[in-house]
mmCIF file of C-alpha atoms and ligand atoms in Angstrom:
data_model
loop_
_atom_site.group_PDB
_atom_site.id
_atom_site.type_symbol
_atom_site.label_atom_id
_atom_site.label_comp_id
_atom_site.label_asym_id
_atom_site.label_seq_id
_atom_site.Cartn_x
_atom_site.Cartn_y
_atom_site.Cartn_z
ATOM 1 C CA MET A 11 -8.586 -31.462 2.571
ATOM 2 C CA LEU A 12 -11.459 -29.000 2.272
ATOM 3 C CA GLU A 13 -8.891 -26.163 1.890
ATOM 4 C CA SER A 14 -7.826 -27.313 -1.549
ATOM 5 C CA PHE A 15 -11.511 -26.807 -2.575
ATOM 6 C CA TYR A 16 -11.126 -23.000 -2.526
ATOM 7 C CA LEU A 17 -7.283 -22.561 -2.858
ATOM 8 C CA THR A 18 -6.577 -24.223 -5.971
ATOM 9 C CA GLY A 19 -7.718 -23.922 -9.439
ATOM 10 C CA TRP A 20 -8.380 -27.672 -9.869
ATOM 11 C CA GLY A 21 -10.475 -27.463 -6.540
ATOM 12 C CA ALA A 22 -12.743 -24.665 -7.733
ATOM 13 C CA PHE A 23 -12.989 -26.639 -10.926
ATOM 14 C CA ALA A 24 -13.906 -29.888 -9.005
ATOM 15 C CA MET A 25 -16.388 -27.813 -7.071
ATOM 16 C CA MET A 26 -18.139 -26.600 -10.267
ATOM 17 C CA LEU A 27 -18.388 -30.060 -11.649
ATOM 18 C CA PHE A 28 -19.886 -31.086 -8.373
ATOM 19 C CA MET A 29 -22.739 -28.656 -8.724
ATOM 20 C CA LEU A 30 -23.109 -29.221 -12.528
ATOM 21 C CA ILE A 31 -22.963 -32.833 -13.184
ATOM 22 C CA PRO A 32 -26.079 -33.720 -11.041
ATOM 23 C CA PHE A 33 -27.896 -31.045 -12.559
ATOM 24 C CA MET A 34 -27.033 -32.167 -16.223
ATOM 25 C CA ALA A 35 -27.812 -35.716 -15.459
ATOM 26 C CA VAL A 36 -31.260 -34.755 -14.102
ATOM 27 C CA PHE A 37 -31.854 -32.606 -17.071
ATOM 28 C CA LEU A 38 -30.648 -35.227 -19.569
ATOM 29 C CA TRP A 39 -32.676 -37.792 -17.929
ATOM 30 C CA VAL A 40 -35.950 -35.566 -18.442
ATOM 31 C CA VAL A 41 -34.992 -34.846 -21.910
ATOM 32 C CA TYR A 42 -34.464 -38.352 -22.700
ATOM 33 C CA ARG A 43 -37.590 -39.754 -20.979
ATOM 34 C CA LYS A 44 -39.796 -37.033 -22.649
ATOM 35 C CA THR A 45 -38.155 -37.469 -26.110
ATOM 36 C CA PHE A 46 -37.855 -41.163 -26.621
ATOM 37 C CA VAL A 47 -39.624 -43.009 -24.001
ATOM 38 C CA ASP A 48 -42.928 -41.249 -23.370
ATOM 39 C CA PRO A 49 -43.281 -38.116 -25.374
ATOM 40 C CA SER A 50 -47.115 -37.925 -24.573
ATOM 41 C CA PRO A 51 -48.425 -35.273 -22.191
ATOM 42 C CA SER A 52 -47.725 -36.093 -18.681
ATOM 43 C CA ASN A 53 -50.369 -37.845 -16.796
ATOM 44 C CA THR A 54 -48.982 -37.352 -13.489
ATOM 45 C CA ASP A 55 -51.512 -36.461 -10.789
ATOM 46 C CA ARG A 56 -50.357 -33.039 -9.708
ATOM 47 C CA ALA A 57 -52.544 -33.216 -6.382
ATOM 48 C CA LYS A 58 -50.185 -35.963 -5.100
ATOM 49 C CA TYR A 59 -47.077 -33.771 -5.203
ATOM 50 C CA VAL A 60 -48.733 -30.597 -3.567
ATOM 51 C CA ARG A 61 -47.011 -31.394 -0.108
ATOM 52 C CA ALA A 62 -43.899 -32.281 -1.534
ATOM 53 C CA GLU A 63 -43.487 -29.019 -3.364
ATOM 54 C CA TRP A 64 -44.470 -27.146 -0.165
ATOM 55 C CA ALA A 65 -41.726 -29.116 1.778
ATOM 56 C CA TRP A 66 -39.286 -28.266 -0.989
ATOM 57 C CA ILE A 67 -40.022 -24.646 -0.957
ATOM 58 C CA GLY A 68 -40.082 -24.722 3.068
ATOM 59 C CA LEU A 69 -36.534 -26.283 2.785
ATOM 60 C CA VAL A 70 -35.421 -23.754 0.302
ATOM 61 C CA VAL A 71 -36.357 -20.880 2.476
ATOM 62 C CA VAL A 72 -35.062 -22.383 5.673
ATOM 63 C CA VAL A 73 -31.588 -22.976 4.033
ATOM 64 C CA PHE A 74 -31.441 -19.470 2.463
ATOM 65 C CA VAL A 75 -32.344 -17.781 5.441
ATOM 66 C CA GLY A 76 -30.075 -19.920 7.459
ATOM 67 C CA VAL A 77 -27.121 -19.552 5.393
ATOM 68 C CA ASN A 78 -27.446 -15.767 5.378
ATOM 69 C CA MET A 79 -27.947 -15.467 9.012
ATOM 70 C CA ALA A 80 -25.185 -17.673 9.620
ATOM 71 C CA SER A 81 -22.731 -15.777 7.393
ATOM 72 C CA ILE A 82 -23.933 -12.389 8.166
ATOM 73 C CA ASP A 83 -21.047 -11.744 10.744
ATOM 74 C CA PHE A 84 -18.618 -12.612 8.383
ATOM 75 C CA MET A 85 -19.449 -9.899 5.648
ATOM 76 C CA PRO A 86 -17.071 -6.953 5.253
ATOM 77 C CA THR A 87 -19.535 -4.329 5.386
ATOM 78 C CA VAL A 88 -21.200 -5.660 8.480
ATOM 79 C CA ARG A 89 -17.643 -5.811 10.129
ATOM 80 C CA THR A 90 -17.158 -2.275 8.848
ATOM 81 C CA ALA A 91 -20.194 -1.035 10.642
ATOM 82 C CA GLU A 92 -19.559 -2.971 13.865
ATOM 83 C CA ALA A 93 -15.931 -1.458 13.796
ATOM 84 C CA ALA A 94 -17.230 1.996 13.019
ATOM 85 C CA ALA A 95 -19.720 1.660 15.837
ATOM 86 C CA SER A 96 -17.435 0.303 18.316
ATOM 87 C CA GLY A 97 -15.845 3.625 18.927
ATOM 88 C CA ALA A 98 -12.352 2.104 18.541
ATOM 89 C CA GLU A 99 -9.440 4.306 17.275
ATOM 90 C CA ILE A 100 -9.484 3.678 13.608
ATOM 91 C CA THR A 101 -6.067 3.649 11.387
ATOM 92 C CA GLU A 102 -6.681 5.542 8.157
ATOM 93 C CA VAL A 103 -5.051 4.144 5.075
ATOM 94 C CA ASN A 104 -6.009 6.538 2.070
ATOM 95 C CA PHE A 105 -4.802 5.388 -1.263
ATOM 96 C CA SER A 106 -5.471 5.670 -4.917
ATOM 97 C CA ALA A 107 -5.622 3.177 -7.809
ATOM 98 C CA GLU A 108 -4.481 3.957 -11.352
ATOM 99 C CA SER A 109 -3.876 1.507 -14.199
ATOM 100 C CA TRP A 110 -2.281 -0.521 -13.293
ATOM 101 C CA SER A 111 -0.848 0.144 -9.683
ATOM 102 C CA TYR A 112 -1.841 1.326 -6.310
ATOM 103 C CA ASP A 113 -0.616 4.305 -4.241
ATOM 104 C CA LEU A 114 -0.621 2.965 -0.881
ATOM 105 C CA PRO A 115 0.770 5.273 1.820
ATOM 106 C CA GLU A 116 3.541 4.371 4.487
ATOM 107 C CA VAL A 117 1.261 3.622 7.451
ATOM 108 C CA LYS A 118 2.056 1.159 10.252
ATOM 109 C CA ILE A 119 -0.820 -1.494 10.180
ATOM 110 C CA GLU A 120 -0.866 -3.310 13.234
ATOM 111 C CA VAL A 121 -2.702 -6.787 14.253
ATOM 112 C CA GLY A 122 -5.877 -6.085 16.100
ATOM 113 C CA LYS A 123 -6.436 -2.601 15.309
ATOM 114 C CA PRO A 124 -9.311 -1.544 12.872
ATOM 115 C CA ILE A 125 -7.863 -0.130 9.687
ATOM 116 C CA ARG A 126 -10.019 1.912 7.310
ATOM 117 C CA PHE A 127 -9.054 1.378 3.686
ATOM 118 C CA SER A 128 -10.368 4.274 1.717
ATOM 119 C CA GLY A 129 -9.653 4.136 -2.091
ATOM 120 C CA LYS A 130 -10.185 6.413 -5.129
ATOM 121 C CA SER A 131 -9.715 5.398 -8.743
ATOM 122 C CA LEU A 132 -8.224 7.907 -11.004
ATOM 123 C CA ASP A 133 -8.964 6.473 -14.481
ATOM 124 C CA THR A 134 -11.054 3.473 -14.786
ATOM 125 C CA MET A 135 -12.853 0.503 -12.629
ATOM 126 C CA HIS A 136 -10.430 -1.016 -10.371
ATOM 127 C CA GLY A 137 -10.752 -3.470 -7.548
ATOM 128 C CA PHE A 138 -8.868 -3.709 -4.346
ATOM 129 C CA ALA A 139 -8.898 -7.198 -2.792
ATOM 130 C CA ILE A 140 -6.446 -8.261 0.192
ATOM 131 C CA TYR A 141 -4.984 -11.552 0.113
ATOM 132 C CA HIS A 142 -4.079 -13.375 3.561
ATOM 133 C CA PRO A 143 -0.565 -14.770 3.130
ATOM 134 C CA ASN A 144 -2.121 -18.361 3.001
ATOM 135 C CA GLY A 145 -3.799 -17.036 -0.461
ATOM 136 C CA LYS A 146 -7.329 -16.637 0.935
ATOM 137 C CA VAL A 147 -9.155 -13.290 -0.094
ATOM 138 C CA LEU A 148 -10.068 -11.484 2.949
ATOM 139 C CA PHE A 149 -12.092 -8.800 1.233
ATOM 140 C CA THR A 150 -12.493 -6.954 -1.977
ATOM 141 C CA MET A 151 -13.948 -3.781 -3.078
ATOM 142 C CA MET A 152 -14.935 -1.957 -6.137
ATOM 143 C CA LEU A 153 -13.321 1.498 -6.950
ATOM 144 C CA MET A 154 -15.304 3.317 -9.397
ATOM 145 C CA PRO A 155 -13.947 6.415 -10.961
ATOM 146 C CA GLY A 156 -15.566 9.799 -10.832
ATOM 147 C CA LEU A 157 -16.914 9.428 -7.254
ATOM 148 C CA GLU A 158 -16.620 12.295 -4.745
ATOM 149 C CA ASN A 159 -16.142 10.181 -1.800
ATOM 150 C CA PRO A 160 -13.672 7.316 -1.663
ATOM 151 C CA THR A 161 -14.843 3.533 -1.276
ATOM 152 C CA SER A 162 -14.030 2.181 2.165
ATOM 153 C CA LEU A 163 -13.895 -0.742 4.440
ATOM 154 C CA ILE A 164 -12.619 -1.322 7.820
ATOM 155 C CA HIS A 165 -10.780 -4.508 8.312
ATOM 156 C CA THR A 166 -8.951 -5.810 11.545
ATOM 157 C CA PHE A 167 -6.110 -8.093 10.756
ATOM 158 C CA THR A 168 -5.418 -11.188 13.216
ATOM 159 C CA GLU A 169 -2.121 -12.188 11.873
ATOM 160 C CA PRO A 170 0.977 -10.410 11.206
ATOM 161 C CA GLY A 171 2.634 -11.216 7.767
ATOM 162 C CA THR A 172 3.021 -9.777 4.064
ATOM 163 C CA TYR A 173 -0.651 -9.322 2.574
ATOM 164 C CA VAL A 174 -1.101 -9.192 -1.238
ATOM 165 C CA VAL A 175 -3.233 -6.698 -2.591
ATOM 166 C CA ARG A 176 -4.780 -7.404 -6.192
ATOM 167 C CA CYS A 177 -7.221 -5.768 -8.289
ATOM 168 C CA LEU A 178 -10.172 -8.247 -9.075
ATOM 169 C CA GLU A 179 -12.058 -6.034 -11.473
ATOM 170 C CA TYR A 180 -10.701 -6.259 -15.094
ATOM 171 C CA CYS A 181 -9.206 -2.993 -15.993
ATOM 172 C CA GLY A 182 -7.275 -3.534 -19.107
ATOM 173 C CA SER A 183 -4.240 -5.455 -20.710
ATOM 174 C CA ALA A 184 -1.973 -5.279 -17.571
ATOM 175 C CA HIS A 185 -4.927 -5.985 -15.014
ATOM 176 C CA HIS A 186 -3.126 -9.277 -14.090
ATOM 177 C CA GLU A 187 -0.074 -7.366 -13.111
ATOM 178 C CA MET A 188 -2.021 -4.825 -10.831
ATOM 179 C CA ARG A 189 -0.654 -5.887 -7.495
ATOM 180 C CA ASP A 190 0.914 -4.452 -4.355
ATOM 181 C CA GLU A 191 1.845 -5.658 -0.824
ATOM 182 C CA ILE A 192 0.990 -4.672 2.633
ATOM 183 C CA GLU A 193 3.071 -5.349 5.761
ATOM 184 C CA VAL A 194 1.042 -6.189 8.850
ATOM 185 C CA VAL A 195 3.080 -6.071 12.038
ATOM 186 C CA ALA A 196 2.352 -7.654 15.426
ATOM 187 C CA ALA A 197 0.621 -5.614 18.195
ATOM 188 C CA GLY A 198 2.691 -3.011 19.684
ATOM 189 C CA GLY A 199 5.536 -3.996 17.267
HETATM 190 CU CU1 CU B 18 -7.752 -4.731 -12.866
#
């Protein structure tokens, strides 16, 4: 059920409404009250709300820090640093991107082995996003033209299959056709 929220366009749209509608409702209610019901300056005693304000700020800080700490292990850049520090053997996949295709090498990509994707753009800004066969984005990176060193990320696949590569940086009229595929094989396969 929750899956459809991020796997379908309507799910994303519903999620957007879920966040927008309460905000709009409160906004319109305040505008309506101060425009038609009581346009005089507010006579609310601010001192009465000091504790509630601090409690609200505290809650926001706790949620912000909590969500960031809980998600840090899932960050592609943190995973990359961990994989690089682990000393495990890394499979190198060096590729280039050009409007509107990728030049991916024939490298065997195995489940469980860290793969370093290093990409360079030969013309303009491109993206390099890998989608799990179920449609979820595993990671994306931005390839800037003119950089001396490639942009790279290390990813370890956990399931074999055909993974789709897509550009997620708008790069011109055929941007939507900029795709490729990566075959991930089972360990030892
Ligand atoms: Cu693009």
